[in-house]
Short mmCIF file of C-alpha atoms and ligand atoms in Angstrom, two decimals:
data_model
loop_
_atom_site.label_atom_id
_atom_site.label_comp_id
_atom_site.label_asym_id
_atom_site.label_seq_id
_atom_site.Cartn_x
_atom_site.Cartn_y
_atom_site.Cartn_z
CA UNK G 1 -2.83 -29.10 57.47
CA UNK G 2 -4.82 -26.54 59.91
CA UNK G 3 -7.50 -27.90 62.09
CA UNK G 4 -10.49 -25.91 62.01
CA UNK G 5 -13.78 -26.01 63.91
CA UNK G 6 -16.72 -24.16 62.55
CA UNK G 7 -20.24 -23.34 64.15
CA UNK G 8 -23.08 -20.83 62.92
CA UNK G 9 -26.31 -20.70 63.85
CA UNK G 10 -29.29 -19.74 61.27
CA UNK G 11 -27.97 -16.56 60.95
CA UNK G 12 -24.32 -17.75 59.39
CA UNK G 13 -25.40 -20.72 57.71
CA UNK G 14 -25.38 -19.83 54.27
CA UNK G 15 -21.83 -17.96 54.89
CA UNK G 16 -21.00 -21.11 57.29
CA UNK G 17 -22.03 -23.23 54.24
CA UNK G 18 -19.82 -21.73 51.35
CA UNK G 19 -17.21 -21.02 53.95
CA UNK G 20 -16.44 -24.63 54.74
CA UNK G 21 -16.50 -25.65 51.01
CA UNK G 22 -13.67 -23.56 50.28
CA UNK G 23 -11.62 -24.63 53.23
CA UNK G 24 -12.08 -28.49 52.20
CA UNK G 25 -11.39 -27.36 48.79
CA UNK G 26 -8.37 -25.85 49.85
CA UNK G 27 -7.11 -28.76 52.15
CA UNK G 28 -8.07 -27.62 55.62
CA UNK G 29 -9.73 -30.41 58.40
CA UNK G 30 -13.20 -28.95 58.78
CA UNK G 31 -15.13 -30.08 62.34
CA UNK G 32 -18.58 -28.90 61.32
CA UNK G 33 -20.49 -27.94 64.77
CA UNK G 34 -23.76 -27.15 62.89
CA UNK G 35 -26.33 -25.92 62.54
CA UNK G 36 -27.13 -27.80 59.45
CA UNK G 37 -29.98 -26.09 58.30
CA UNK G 38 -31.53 -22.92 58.10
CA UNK G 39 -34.22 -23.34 60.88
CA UNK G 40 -34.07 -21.30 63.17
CA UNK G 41 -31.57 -22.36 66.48
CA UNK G 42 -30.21 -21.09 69.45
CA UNK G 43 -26.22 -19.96 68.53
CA UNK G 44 -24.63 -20.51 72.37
CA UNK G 45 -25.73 -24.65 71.53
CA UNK G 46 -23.18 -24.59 68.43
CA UNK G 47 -20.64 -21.85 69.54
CA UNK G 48 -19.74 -23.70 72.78
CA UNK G 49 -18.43 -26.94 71.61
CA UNK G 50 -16.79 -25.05 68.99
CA UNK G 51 -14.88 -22.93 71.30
CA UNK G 52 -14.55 -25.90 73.86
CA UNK G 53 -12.59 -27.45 70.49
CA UNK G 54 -10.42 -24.32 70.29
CA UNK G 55 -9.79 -24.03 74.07
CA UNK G 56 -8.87 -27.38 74.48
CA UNK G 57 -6.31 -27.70 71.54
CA UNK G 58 -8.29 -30.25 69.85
CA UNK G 59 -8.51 -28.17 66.67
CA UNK G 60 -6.02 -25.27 65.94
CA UNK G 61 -8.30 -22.31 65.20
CA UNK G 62 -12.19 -21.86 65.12
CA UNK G 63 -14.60 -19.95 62.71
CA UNK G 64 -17.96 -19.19 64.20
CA UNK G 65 -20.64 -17.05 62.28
CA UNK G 66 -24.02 -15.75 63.64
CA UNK G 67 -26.51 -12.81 62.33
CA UNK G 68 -24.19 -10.09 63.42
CA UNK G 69 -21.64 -12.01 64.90
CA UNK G 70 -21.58 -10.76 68.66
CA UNK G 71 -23.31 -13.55 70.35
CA UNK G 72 -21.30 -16.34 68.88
CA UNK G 73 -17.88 -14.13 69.79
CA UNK G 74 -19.23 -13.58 73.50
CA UNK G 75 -20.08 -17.39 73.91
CA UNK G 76 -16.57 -18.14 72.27
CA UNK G 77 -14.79 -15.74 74.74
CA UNK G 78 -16.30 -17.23 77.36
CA UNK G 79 -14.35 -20.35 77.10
CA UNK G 80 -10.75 -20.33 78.58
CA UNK G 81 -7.93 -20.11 76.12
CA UNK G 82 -9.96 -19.07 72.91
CA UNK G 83 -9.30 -15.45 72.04
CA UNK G 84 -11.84 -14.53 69.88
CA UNK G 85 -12.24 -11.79 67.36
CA UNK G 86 -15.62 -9.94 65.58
CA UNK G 87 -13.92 -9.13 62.66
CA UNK G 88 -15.81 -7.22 59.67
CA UNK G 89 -13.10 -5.62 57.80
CA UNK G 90 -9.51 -7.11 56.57
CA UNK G 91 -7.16 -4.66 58.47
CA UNK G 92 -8.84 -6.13 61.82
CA UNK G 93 -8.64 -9.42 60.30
CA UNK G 94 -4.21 -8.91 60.06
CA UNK G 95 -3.79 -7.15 63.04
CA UNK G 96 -6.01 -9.58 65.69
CA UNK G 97 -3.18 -12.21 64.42
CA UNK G 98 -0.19 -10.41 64.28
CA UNK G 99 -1.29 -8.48 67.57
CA UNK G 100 -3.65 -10.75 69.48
CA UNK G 101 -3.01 -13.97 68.46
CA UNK G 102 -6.57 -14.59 68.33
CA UNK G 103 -7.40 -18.36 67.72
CA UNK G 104 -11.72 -17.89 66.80
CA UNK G 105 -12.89 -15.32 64.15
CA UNK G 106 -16.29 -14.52 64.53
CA UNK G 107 -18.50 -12.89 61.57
CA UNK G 108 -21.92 -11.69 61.16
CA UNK G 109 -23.58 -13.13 58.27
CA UNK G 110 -25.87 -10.05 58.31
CA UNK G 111 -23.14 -7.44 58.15
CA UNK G 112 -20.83 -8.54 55.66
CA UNK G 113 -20.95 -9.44 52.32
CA UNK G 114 -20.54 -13.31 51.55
CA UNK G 115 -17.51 -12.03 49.40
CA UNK G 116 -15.86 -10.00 52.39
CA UNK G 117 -16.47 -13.21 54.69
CA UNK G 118 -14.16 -15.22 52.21
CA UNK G 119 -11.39 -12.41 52.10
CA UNK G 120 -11.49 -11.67 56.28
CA UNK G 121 -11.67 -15.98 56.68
CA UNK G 122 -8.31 -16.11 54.20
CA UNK G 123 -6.26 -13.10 55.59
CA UNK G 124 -7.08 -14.48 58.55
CA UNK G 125 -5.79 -17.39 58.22
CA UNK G 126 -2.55 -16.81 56.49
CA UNK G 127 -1.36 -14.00 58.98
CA UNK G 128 0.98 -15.12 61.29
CA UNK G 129 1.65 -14.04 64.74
CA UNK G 130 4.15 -11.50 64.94
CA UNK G 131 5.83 -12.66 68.57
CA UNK G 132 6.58 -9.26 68.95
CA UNK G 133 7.70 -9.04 72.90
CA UNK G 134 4.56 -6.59 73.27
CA UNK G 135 2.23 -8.52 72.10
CA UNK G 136 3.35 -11.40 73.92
CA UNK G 137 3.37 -9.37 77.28
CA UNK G 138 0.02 -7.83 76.41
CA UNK G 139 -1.34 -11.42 75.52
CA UNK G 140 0.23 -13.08 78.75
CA UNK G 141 -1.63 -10.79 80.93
CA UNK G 142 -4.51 -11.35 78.91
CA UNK G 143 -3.82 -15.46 79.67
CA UNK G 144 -3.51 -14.52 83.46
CA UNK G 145 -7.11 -12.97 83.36
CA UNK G 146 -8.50 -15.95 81.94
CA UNK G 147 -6.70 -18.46 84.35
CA UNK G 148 -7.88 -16.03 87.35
CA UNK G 149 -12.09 -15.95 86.60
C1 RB5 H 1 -30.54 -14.47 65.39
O1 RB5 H 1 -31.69 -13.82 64.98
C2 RB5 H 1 -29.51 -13.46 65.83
O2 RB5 H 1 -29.87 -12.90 67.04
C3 RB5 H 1 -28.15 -14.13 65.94
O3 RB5 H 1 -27.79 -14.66 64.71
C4 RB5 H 1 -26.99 -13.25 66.34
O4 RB5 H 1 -26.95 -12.09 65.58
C5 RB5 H 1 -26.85 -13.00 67.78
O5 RB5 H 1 -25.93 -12.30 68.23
#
């Protein structure tokens, strides 16, 4: 089964919270980078080792969820080999899979609601990348930026 780190800070910890539930429900491997409550924390200390998870191919994909979403996604892209995507809506959530291959969703916790997060976290999930020859060329160069900063 998919290997999936998660990290939130007080922002996405409710959503964090119910999110994880219904992945262990549903048979995923959860790695739970906090937070753990809803006290108030700083989101680059639980974003980073999630994305260092991600970039380093010790998990397969990573879900990270903040008050709007943006800082945890900038932290995440910030780490080579995670492609990370804000995603609020579910034709973003297809097409950054079939199209960017993207490995982190992020989520705002503040912008969605919790039954949105669900839907974007499942589609998500379940889209495969399309290998398209475009996407792979786009995604390569994409690869070379990261390998060249
Ligand atoms: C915390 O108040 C908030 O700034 C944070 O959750 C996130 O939205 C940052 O991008």
């Amino acid at each position: 089964m998919m290997k999936i780190a998660m990290a939130c800070d007080h922002g996405g910890f409710d959503y964090k919270e119910k999110l994880k539930s219904v992945l262990l429900k549903q048979g995923y491997e959860v790695t739970d980078y906090g937070c753990y409550s809803a006290d108030s924390v700083d989101y680059p200390d639980m974003a980073y080792p999630c994305a260092k998870a991600v970039g380093n191919k010790e998990v397969d994909r990573g879900i990270v969820i903040c008050g709007t979403g943006i800082g945890v996604s900038i932290v995440a892209n910030k780490v080579e080999g995670v492609r990370c995507a804000l995603v609020s809506d579910l034709f973003s959530a297809q097409a950054t899979r079939e199209h960017n291959d993207s490995n982190m969703l992020a989520m705002g916790g503040r912008v969605i609601s919790e039954e949105l997060m669900l839907e974007i976290a499942k589609v998500w999930l379940e889209t495969p990348f399309s290998n398209d020859e475009r996407h792979l060329r786009r995604i390569a160069k994409v690869t070379e930026i990261d390998h060249h900063r």
